[in-house]
mmCIF file of C-alpha atoms and ligand atoms in Angstrom:
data_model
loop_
_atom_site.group_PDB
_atom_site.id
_atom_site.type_symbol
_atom_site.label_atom_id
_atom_site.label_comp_id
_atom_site.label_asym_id
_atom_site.label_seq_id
_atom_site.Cartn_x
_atom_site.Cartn_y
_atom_site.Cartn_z
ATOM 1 C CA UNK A 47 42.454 19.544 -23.247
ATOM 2 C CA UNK A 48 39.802 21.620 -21.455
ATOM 3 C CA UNK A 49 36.361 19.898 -21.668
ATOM 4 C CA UNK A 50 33.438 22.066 -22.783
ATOM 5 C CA UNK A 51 30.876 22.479 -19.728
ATOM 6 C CA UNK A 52 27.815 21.175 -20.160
ATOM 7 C CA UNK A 53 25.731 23.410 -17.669
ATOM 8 C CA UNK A 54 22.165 21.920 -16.221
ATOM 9 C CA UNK A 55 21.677 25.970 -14.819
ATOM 10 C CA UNK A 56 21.893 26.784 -18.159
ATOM 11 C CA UNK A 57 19.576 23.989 -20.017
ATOM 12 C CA UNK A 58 17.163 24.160 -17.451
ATOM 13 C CA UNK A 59 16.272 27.936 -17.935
ATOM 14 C CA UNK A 60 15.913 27.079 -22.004
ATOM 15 C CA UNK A 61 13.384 24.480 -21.251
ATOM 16 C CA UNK A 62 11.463 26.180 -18.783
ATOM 17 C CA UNK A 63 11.249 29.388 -21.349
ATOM 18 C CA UNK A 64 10.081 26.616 -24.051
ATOM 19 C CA UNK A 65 7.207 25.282 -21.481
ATOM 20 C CA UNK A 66 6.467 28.876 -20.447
ATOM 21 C CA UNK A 67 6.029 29.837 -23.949
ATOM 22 C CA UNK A 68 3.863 26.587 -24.410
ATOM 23 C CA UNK A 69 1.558 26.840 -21.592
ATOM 24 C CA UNK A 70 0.581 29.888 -22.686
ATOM 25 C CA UNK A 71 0.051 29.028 -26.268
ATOM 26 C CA UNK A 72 -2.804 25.936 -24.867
ATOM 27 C CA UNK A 73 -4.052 28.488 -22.697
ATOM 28 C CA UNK A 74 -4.731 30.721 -25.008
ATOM 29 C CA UNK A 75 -6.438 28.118 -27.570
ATOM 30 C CA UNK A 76 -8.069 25.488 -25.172
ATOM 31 C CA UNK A 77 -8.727 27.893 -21.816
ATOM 32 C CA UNK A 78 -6.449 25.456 -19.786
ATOM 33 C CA UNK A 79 -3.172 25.319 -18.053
ATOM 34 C CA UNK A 80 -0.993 21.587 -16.564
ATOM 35 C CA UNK A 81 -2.343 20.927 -13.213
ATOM 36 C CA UNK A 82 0.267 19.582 -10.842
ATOM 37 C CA UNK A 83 -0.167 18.146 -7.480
ATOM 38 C CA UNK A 84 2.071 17.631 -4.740
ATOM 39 C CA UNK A 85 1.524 15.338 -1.523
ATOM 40 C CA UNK A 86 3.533 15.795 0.952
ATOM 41 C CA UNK A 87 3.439 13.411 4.299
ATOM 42 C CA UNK A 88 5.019 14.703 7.687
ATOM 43 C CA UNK A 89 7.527 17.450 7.413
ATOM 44 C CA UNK A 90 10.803 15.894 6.187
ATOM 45 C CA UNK A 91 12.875 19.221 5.866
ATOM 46 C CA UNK A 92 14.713 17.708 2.691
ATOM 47 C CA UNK A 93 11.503 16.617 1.334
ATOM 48 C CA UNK A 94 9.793 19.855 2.131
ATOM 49 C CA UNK A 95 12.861 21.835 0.662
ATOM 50 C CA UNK A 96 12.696 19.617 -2.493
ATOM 51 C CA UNK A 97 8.554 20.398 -2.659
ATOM 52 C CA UNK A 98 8.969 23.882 -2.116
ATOM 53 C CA UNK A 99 11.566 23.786 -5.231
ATOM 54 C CA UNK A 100 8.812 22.084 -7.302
ATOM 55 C CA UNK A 101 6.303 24.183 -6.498
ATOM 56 C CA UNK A 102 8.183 27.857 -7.410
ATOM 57 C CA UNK A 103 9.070 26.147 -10.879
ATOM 58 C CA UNK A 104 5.400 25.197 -11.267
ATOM 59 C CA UNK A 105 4.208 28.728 -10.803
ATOM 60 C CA UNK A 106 7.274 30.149 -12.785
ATOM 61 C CA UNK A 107 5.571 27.875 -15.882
ATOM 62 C CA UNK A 108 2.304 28.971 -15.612
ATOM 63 C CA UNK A 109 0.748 25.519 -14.162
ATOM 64 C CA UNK A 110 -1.840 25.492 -11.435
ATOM 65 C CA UNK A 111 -0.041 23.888 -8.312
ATOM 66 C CA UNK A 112 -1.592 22.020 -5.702
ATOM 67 C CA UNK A 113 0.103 21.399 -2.329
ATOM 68 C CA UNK A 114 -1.354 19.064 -0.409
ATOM 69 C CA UNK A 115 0.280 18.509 3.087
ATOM 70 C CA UNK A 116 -0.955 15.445 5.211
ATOM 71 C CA UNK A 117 0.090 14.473 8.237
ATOM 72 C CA UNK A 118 2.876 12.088 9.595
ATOM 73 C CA UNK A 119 0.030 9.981 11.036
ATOM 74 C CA UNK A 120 -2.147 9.512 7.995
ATOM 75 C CA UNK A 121 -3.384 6.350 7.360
ATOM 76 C CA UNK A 122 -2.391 4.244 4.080
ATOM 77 C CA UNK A 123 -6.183 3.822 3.302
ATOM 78 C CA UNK A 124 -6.526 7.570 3.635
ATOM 79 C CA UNK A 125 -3.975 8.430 1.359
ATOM 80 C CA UNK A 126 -5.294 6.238 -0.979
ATOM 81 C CA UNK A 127 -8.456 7.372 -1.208
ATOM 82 C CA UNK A 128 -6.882 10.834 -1.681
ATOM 83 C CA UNK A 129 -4.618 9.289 -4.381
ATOM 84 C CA UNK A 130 -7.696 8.371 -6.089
ATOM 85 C CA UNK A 131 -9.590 11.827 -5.342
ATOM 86 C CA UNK A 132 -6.600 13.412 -8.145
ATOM 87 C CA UNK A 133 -6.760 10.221 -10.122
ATOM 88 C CA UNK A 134 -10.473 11.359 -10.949
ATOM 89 C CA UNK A 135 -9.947 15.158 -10.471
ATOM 90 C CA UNK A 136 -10.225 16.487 -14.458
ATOM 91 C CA UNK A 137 -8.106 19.577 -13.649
ATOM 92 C CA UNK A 138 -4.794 17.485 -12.611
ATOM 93 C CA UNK A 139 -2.611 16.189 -15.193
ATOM 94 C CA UNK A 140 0.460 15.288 -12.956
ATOM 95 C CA UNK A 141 0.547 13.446 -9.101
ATOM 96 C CA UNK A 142 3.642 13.353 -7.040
ATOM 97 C CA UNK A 143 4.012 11.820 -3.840
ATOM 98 C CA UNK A 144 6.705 12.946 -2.170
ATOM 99 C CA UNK A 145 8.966 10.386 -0.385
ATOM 100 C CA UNK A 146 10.184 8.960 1.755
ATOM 101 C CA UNK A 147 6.556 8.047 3.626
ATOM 102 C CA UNK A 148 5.935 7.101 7.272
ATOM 103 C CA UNK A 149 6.461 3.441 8.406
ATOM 104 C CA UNK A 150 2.898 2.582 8.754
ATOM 105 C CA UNK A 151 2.464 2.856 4.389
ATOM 106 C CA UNK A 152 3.409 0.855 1.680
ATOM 107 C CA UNK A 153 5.328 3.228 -0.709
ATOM 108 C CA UNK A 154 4.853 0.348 -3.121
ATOM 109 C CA UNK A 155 0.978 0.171 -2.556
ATOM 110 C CA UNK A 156 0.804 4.313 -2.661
ATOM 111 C CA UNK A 157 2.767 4.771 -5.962
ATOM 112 C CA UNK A 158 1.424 1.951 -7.804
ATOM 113 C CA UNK A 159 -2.233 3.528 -6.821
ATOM 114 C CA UNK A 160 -1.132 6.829 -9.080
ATOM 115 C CA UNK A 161 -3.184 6.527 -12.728
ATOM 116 C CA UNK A 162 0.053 5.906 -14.563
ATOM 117 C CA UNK A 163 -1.588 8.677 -17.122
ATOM 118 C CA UNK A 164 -0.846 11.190 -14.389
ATOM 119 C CA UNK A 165 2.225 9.583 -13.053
ATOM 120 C CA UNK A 166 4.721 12.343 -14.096
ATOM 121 C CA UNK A 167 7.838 10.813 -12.563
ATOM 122 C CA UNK A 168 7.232 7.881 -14.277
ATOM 123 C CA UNK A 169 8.151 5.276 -11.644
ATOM 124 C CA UNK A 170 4.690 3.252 -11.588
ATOM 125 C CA UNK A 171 5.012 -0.063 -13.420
ATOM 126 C CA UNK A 172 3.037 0.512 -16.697
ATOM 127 C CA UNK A 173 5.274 3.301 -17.456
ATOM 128 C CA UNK A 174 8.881 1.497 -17.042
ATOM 129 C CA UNK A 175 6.977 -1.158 -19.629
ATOM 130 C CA UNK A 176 6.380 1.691 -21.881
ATOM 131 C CA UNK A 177 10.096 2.827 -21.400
ATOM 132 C CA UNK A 178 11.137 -0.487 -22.021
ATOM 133 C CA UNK A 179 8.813 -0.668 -25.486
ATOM 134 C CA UNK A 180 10.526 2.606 -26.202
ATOM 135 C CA UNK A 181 9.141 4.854 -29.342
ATOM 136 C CA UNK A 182 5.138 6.038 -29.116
ATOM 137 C CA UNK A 183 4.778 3.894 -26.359
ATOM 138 C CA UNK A 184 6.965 6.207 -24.018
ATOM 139 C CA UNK A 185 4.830 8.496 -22.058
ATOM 140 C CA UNK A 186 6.504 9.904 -19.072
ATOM 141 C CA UNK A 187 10.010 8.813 -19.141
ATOM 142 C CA UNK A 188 11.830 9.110 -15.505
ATOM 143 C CA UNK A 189 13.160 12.820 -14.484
ATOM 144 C CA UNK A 190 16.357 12.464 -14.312
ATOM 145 C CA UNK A 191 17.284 10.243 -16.511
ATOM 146 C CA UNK A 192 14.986 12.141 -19.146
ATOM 147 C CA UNK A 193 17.268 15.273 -18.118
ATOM 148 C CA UNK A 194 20.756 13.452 -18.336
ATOM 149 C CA UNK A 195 19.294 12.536 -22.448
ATOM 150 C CA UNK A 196 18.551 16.215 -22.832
ATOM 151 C CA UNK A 197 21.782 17.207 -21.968
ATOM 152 C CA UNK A 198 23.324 15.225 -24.239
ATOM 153 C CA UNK A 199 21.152 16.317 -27.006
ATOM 154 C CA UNK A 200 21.333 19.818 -26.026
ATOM 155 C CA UNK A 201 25.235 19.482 -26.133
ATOM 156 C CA UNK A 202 25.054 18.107 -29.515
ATOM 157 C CA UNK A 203 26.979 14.918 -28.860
ATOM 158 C CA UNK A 204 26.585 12.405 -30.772
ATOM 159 C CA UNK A 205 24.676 9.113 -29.756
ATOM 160 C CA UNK A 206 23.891 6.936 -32.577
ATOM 161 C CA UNK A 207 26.418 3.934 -33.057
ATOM 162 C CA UNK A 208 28.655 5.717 -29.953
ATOM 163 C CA UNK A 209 29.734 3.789 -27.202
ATOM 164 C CA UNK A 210 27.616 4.208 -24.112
ATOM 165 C CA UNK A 211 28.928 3.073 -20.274
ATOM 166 C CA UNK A 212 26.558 3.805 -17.733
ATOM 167 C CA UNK A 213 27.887 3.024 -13.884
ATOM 168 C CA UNK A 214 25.375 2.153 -11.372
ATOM 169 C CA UNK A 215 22.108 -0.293 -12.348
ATOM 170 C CA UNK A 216 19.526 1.739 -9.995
ATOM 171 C CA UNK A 217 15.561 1.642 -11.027
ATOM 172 C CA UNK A 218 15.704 5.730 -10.813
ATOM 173 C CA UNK A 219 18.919 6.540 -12.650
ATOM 174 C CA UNK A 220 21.082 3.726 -14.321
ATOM 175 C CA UNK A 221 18.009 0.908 -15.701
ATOM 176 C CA UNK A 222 16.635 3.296 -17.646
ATOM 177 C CA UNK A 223 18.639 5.657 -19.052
ATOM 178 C CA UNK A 224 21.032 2.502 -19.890
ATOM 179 C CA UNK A 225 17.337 1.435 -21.733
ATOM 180 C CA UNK A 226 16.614 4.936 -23.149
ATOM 181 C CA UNK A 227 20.457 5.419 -24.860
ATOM 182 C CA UNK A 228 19.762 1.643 -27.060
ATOM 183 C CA UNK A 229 16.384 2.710 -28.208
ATOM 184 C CA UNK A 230 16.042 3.820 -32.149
ATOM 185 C CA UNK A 231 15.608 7.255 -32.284
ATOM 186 C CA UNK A 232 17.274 10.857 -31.760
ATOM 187 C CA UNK A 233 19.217 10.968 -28.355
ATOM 188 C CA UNK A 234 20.165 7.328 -28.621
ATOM 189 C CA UNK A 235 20.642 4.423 -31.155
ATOM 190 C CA UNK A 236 23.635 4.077 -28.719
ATOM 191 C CA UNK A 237 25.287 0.438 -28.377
ATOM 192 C CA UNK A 238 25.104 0.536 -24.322
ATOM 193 C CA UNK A 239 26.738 -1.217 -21.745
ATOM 194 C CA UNK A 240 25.862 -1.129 -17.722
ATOM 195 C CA UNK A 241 28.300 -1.691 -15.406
ATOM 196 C CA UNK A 242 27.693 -2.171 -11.218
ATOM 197 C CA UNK A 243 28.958 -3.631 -8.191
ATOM 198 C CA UNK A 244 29.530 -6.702 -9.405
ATOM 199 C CA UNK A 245 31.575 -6.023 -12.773
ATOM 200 C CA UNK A 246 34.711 -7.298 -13.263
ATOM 201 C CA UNK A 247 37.402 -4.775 -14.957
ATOM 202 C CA UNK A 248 35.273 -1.661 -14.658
ATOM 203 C CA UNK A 249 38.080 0.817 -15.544
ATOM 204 C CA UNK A 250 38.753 -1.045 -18.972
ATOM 205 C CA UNK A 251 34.781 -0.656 -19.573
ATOM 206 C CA UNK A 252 34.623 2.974 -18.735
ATOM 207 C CA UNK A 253 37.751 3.759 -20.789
ATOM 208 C CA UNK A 254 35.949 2.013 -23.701
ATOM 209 C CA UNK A 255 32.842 4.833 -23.620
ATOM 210 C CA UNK A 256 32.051 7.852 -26.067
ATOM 211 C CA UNK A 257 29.846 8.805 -23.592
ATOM 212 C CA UNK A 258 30.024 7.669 -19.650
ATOM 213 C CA UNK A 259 27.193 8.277 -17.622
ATOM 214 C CA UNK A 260 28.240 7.771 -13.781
ATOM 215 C CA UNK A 261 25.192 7.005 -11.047
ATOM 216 C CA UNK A 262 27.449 5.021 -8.130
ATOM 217 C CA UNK A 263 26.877 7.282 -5.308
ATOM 218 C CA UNK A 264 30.434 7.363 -4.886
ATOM 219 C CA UNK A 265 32.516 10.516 -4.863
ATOM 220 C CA UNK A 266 35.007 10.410 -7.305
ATOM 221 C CA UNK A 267 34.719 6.952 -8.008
ATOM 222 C CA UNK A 268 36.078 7.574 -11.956
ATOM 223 C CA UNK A 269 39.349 8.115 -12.080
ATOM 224 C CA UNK A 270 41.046 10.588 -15.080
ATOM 225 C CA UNK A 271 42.911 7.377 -16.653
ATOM 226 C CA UNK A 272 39.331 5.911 -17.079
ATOM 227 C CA UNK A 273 38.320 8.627 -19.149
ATOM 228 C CA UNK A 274 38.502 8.338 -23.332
ATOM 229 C CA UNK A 275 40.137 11.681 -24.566
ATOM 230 C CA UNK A 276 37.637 13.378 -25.951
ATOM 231 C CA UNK A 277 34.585 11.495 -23.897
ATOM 232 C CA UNK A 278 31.309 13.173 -23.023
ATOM 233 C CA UNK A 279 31.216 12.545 -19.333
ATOM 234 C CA UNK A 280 27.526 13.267 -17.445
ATOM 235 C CA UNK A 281 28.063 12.747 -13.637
ATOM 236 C CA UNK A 282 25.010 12.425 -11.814
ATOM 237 C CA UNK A 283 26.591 11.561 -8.523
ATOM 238 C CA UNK A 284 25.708 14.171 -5.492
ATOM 239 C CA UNK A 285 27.779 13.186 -2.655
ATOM 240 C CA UNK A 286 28.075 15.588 0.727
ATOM 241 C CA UNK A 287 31.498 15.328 1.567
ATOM 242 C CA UNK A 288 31.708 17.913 4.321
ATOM 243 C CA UNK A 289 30.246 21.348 5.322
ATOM 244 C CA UNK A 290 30.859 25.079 4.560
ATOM 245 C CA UNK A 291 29.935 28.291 5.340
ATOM 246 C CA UNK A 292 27.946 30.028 2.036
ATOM 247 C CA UNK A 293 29.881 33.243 0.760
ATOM 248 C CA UNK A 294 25.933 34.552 -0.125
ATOM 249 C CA UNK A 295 24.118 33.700 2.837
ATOM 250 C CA UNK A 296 26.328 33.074 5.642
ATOM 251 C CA UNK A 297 24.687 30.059 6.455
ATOM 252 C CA UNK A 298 26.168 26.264 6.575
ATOM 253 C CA UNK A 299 26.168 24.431 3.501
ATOM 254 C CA UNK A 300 26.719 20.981 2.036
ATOM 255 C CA UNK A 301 30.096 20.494 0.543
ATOM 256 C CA UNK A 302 28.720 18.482 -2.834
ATOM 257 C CA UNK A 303 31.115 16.604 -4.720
ATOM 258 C CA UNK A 304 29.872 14.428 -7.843
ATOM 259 C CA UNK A 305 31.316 10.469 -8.672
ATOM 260 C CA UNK A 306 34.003 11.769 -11.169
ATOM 261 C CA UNK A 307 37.372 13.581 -10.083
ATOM 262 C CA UNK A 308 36.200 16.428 -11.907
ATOM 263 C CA UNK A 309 39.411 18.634 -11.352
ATOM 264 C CA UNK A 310 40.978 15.680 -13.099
ATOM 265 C CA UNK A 311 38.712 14.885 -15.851
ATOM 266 C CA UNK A 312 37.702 17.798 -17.552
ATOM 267 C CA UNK A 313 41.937 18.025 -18.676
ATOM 268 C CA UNK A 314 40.705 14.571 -20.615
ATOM 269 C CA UNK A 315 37.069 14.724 -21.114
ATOM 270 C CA UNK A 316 35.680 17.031 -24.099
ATOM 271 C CA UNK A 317 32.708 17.284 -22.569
ATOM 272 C CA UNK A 318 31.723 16.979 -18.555
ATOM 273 C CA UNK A 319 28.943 17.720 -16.043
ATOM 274 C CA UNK A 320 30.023 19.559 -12.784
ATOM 275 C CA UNK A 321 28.496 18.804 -9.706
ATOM 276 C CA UNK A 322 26.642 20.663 -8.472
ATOM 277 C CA UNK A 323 25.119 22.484 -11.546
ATOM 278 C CA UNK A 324 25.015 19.719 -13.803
ATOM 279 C CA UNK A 325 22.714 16.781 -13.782
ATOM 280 C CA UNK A 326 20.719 18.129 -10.555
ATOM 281 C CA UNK A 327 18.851 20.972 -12.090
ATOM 282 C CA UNK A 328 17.576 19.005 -14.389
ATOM 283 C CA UNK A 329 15.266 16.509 -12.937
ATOM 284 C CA UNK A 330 12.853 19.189 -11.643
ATOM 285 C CA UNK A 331 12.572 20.778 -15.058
ATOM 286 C CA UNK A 332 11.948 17.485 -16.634
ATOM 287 C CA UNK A 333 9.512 16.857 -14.217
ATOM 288 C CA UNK A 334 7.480 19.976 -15.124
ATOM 289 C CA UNK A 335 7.811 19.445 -19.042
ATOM 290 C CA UNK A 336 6.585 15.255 -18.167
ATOM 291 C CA UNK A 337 3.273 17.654 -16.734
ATOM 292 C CA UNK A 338 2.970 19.944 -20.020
ATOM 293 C CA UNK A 339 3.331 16.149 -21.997
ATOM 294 C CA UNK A 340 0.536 14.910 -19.802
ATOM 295 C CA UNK A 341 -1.899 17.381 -20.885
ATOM 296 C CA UNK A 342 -0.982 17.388 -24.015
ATOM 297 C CA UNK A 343 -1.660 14.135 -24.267
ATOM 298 C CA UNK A 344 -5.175 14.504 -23.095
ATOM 299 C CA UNK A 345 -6.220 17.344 -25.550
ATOM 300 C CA UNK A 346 -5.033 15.069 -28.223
ATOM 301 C CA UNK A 347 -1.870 16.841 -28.867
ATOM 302 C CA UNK A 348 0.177 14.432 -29.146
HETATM 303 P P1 NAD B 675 21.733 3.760 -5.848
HETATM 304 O O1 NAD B 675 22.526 3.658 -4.594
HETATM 305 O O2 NAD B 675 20.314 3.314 -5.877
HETATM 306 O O3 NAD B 675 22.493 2.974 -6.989
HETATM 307 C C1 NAD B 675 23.884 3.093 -7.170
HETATM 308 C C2 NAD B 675 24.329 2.079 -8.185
HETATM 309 O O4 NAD B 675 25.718 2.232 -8.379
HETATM 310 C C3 NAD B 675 24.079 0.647 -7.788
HETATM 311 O O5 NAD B 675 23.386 0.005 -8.840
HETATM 312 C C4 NAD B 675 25.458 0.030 -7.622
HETATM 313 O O6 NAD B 675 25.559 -1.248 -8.206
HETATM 314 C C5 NAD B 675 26.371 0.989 -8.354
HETATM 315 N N1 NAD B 675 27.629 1.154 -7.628
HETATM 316 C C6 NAD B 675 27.800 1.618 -6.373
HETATM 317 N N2 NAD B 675 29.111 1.591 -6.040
HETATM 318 C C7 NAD B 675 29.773 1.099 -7.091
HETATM 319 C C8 NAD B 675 31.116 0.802 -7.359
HETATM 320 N N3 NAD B 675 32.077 1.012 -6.444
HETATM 321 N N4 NAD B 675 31.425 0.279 -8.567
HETATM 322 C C9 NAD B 675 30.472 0.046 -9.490
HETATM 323 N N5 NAD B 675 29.180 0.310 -9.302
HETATM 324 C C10 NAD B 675 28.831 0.825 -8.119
HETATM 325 O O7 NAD B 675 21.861 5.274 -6.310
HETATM 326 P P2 NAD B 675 20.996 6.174 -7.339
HETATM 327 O O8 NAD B 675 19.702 6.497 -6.723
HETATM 328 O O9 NAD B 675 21.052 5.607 -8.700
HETATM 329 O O10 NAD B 675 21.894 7.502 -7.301
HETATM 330 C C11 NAD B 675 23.239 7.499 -7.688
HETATM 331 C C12 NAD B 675 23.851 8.870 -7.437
HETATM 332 O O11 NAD B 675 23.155 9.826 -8.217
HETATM 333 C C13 NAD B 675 23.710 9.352 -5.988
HETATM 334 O O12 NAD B 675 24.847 10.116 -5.657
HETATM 335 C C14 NAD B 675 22.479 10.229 -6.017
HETATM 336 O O13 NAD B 675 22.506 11.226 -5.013
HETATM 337 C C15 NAD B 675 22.605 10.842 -7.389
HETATM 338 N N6 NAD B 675 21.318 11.251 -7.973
HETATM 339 C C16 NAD B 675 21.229 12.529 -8.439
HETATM 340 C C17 NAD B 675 20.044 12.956 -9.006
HETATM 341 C C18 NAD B 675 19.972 14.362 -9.541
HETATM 342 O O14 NAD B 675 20.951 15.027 -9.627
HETATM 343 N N7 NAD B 675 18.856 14.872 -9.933
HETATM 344 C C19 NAD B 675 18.937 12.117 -9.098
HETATM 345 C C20 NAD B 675 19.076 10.803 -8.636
HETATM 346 C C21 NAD B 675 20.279 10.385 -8.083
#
């Protein structure tokens, strides 16, 4: 068997057309667009790569995008007070801090400052509760996570009543989209197991899953003969494994290679995520429609 791809490149340019197409529509009727801010401490080159990326998809939407770059030696009261200068400012609907911050701040302290009804990556405590609640009480569920559900959705896989095994327990990845796939509703109603470092057995648990969602940070981790013929298999590893020169630009580039023998796999699998292309592409564009949501949800929308 050759598994069906299931492509993040291509998801991720249907969703941004459907926020496009939306952002226009509220524009049009209520005279505003999502307003998106980005802080951005020091100058990280992976960080400022990853901002850069979030900023040329918030333009591509139509949102208004803020950068705001600080400086390595900001203070933690300072960027708190600016935390609470967007917490207050009407025309932003979504506040990222980039990380990872300097030493001298408490990430903790900084994201738990963000008005969880602007916190678009949905990491500050009120909104893992409202994960947790599940149903209306969901606001901004995490990016990726959020993207790994659309995936499945989008690949029309069945969830309700299958068998879900999600590797890794991490607060960004494997908590809640193990939480997400046992809620009622469409996209889950799954019965959901979570295995981790400490599970006994975990090749009889993965070969026991409909659909197994690997977050280990491990490259190729899953073996083929863990694999239910048939399985949807979403592999949100990204592991650099080595270097390369690009074909395109000449230049060096990461070797990725996801958790999953993929080579392996997809001769099992009926459905499987490759890395990179898959999961990856996702998280940005969830990110951008958790913006649209939060504006949404303050013209009454939804
Ligand atoms: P993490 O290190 O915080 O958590 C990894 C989890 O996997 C841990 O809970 C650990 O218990 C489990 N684990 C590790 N080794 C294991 C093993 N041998 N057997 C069983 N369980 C094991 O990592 P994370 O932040 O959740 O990220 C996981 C992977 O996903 C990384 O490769 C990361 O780069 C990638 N990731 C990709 C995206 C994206 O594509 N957008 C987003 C987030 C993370």
């Amino acid at each position: 068997m050759t598994a069906t791809l299931i492509k993040g490149t291509v998801i991720r340019e249907e969703i941004l057309e459907e926020i496009t197409k939306e952002v226009a529509e509220i524009k049009e009727k209520h005279g505003v667009v999502p307003g998106l801010v980005t802080i951005l401490v020091g100058a990280n080159p992976a960080s400022m790569s990853y901002v850069t990326l979030k900023i040329k998809t918030a333009h591509r939407v139509g949102f208004t995008e803020v950068q705001d770059s600080q400086p390595n030696d900001i203070s933690e009261a300072d960027l708190l007070a600016l935390i609470d200068k967007y917490n207050n400012d009407e025309s932003i609907n979504g506040i990222l801090v980039q990380l990872p911050l300097p030493k001298q701040i408490d990430e903790k302290k900084v994201l738990n400052a963000i008005d969880p009804d602007k916190d678009v990556d949905g990491f500050h405590p009120v909104n893992v509760g409202r994960l947790m609640i599940g149903g209306d009480e969901v606001k901004f569920p995490p990016c990726t996570p959020a993207g790994i559900q659309e995936m499945i959705v989008r690949a029309g896989v069945e969830t309700k009543g299958a068998e879900v095994v999600v590797v890794g327990r991490s607060n960004i990845v494997g908590k809640p989209i193990a939480n997400m796939m046992l809620q009622k509703g469409v996209g889950a109603n799954s019965t959901v197991t979570v295995v981790h470092t400490g599970t006994k057995n975990l090749d009889a648990h993965c070969q026991r899953a409909d659909i197994l969602i690997v977050a280990a940070g491990v490259p190729d981790l899953v073996k083929p003969e863990w694999i239910k013929p048939g399985a949807c298999v979403i592999d949100v590893g990204v592991n650099r494994v080595g270097e390369k020169i690009s074909e395109k630009t000449g230049n060096k580039i990461a070797i990725l290679k996801g958790d999953v023998d993929f080579d392996a796999a997809k001769e099992i699998a009926g459905s499987i995520t490759p890395v990179p292309g898959g999961v990856g592409p996702m998280t940005i564009t969830m990110l951008m429609a958790n913006t649209l949501k939060s504006l949404k949800f303050k013209l009454g929308m939804i």
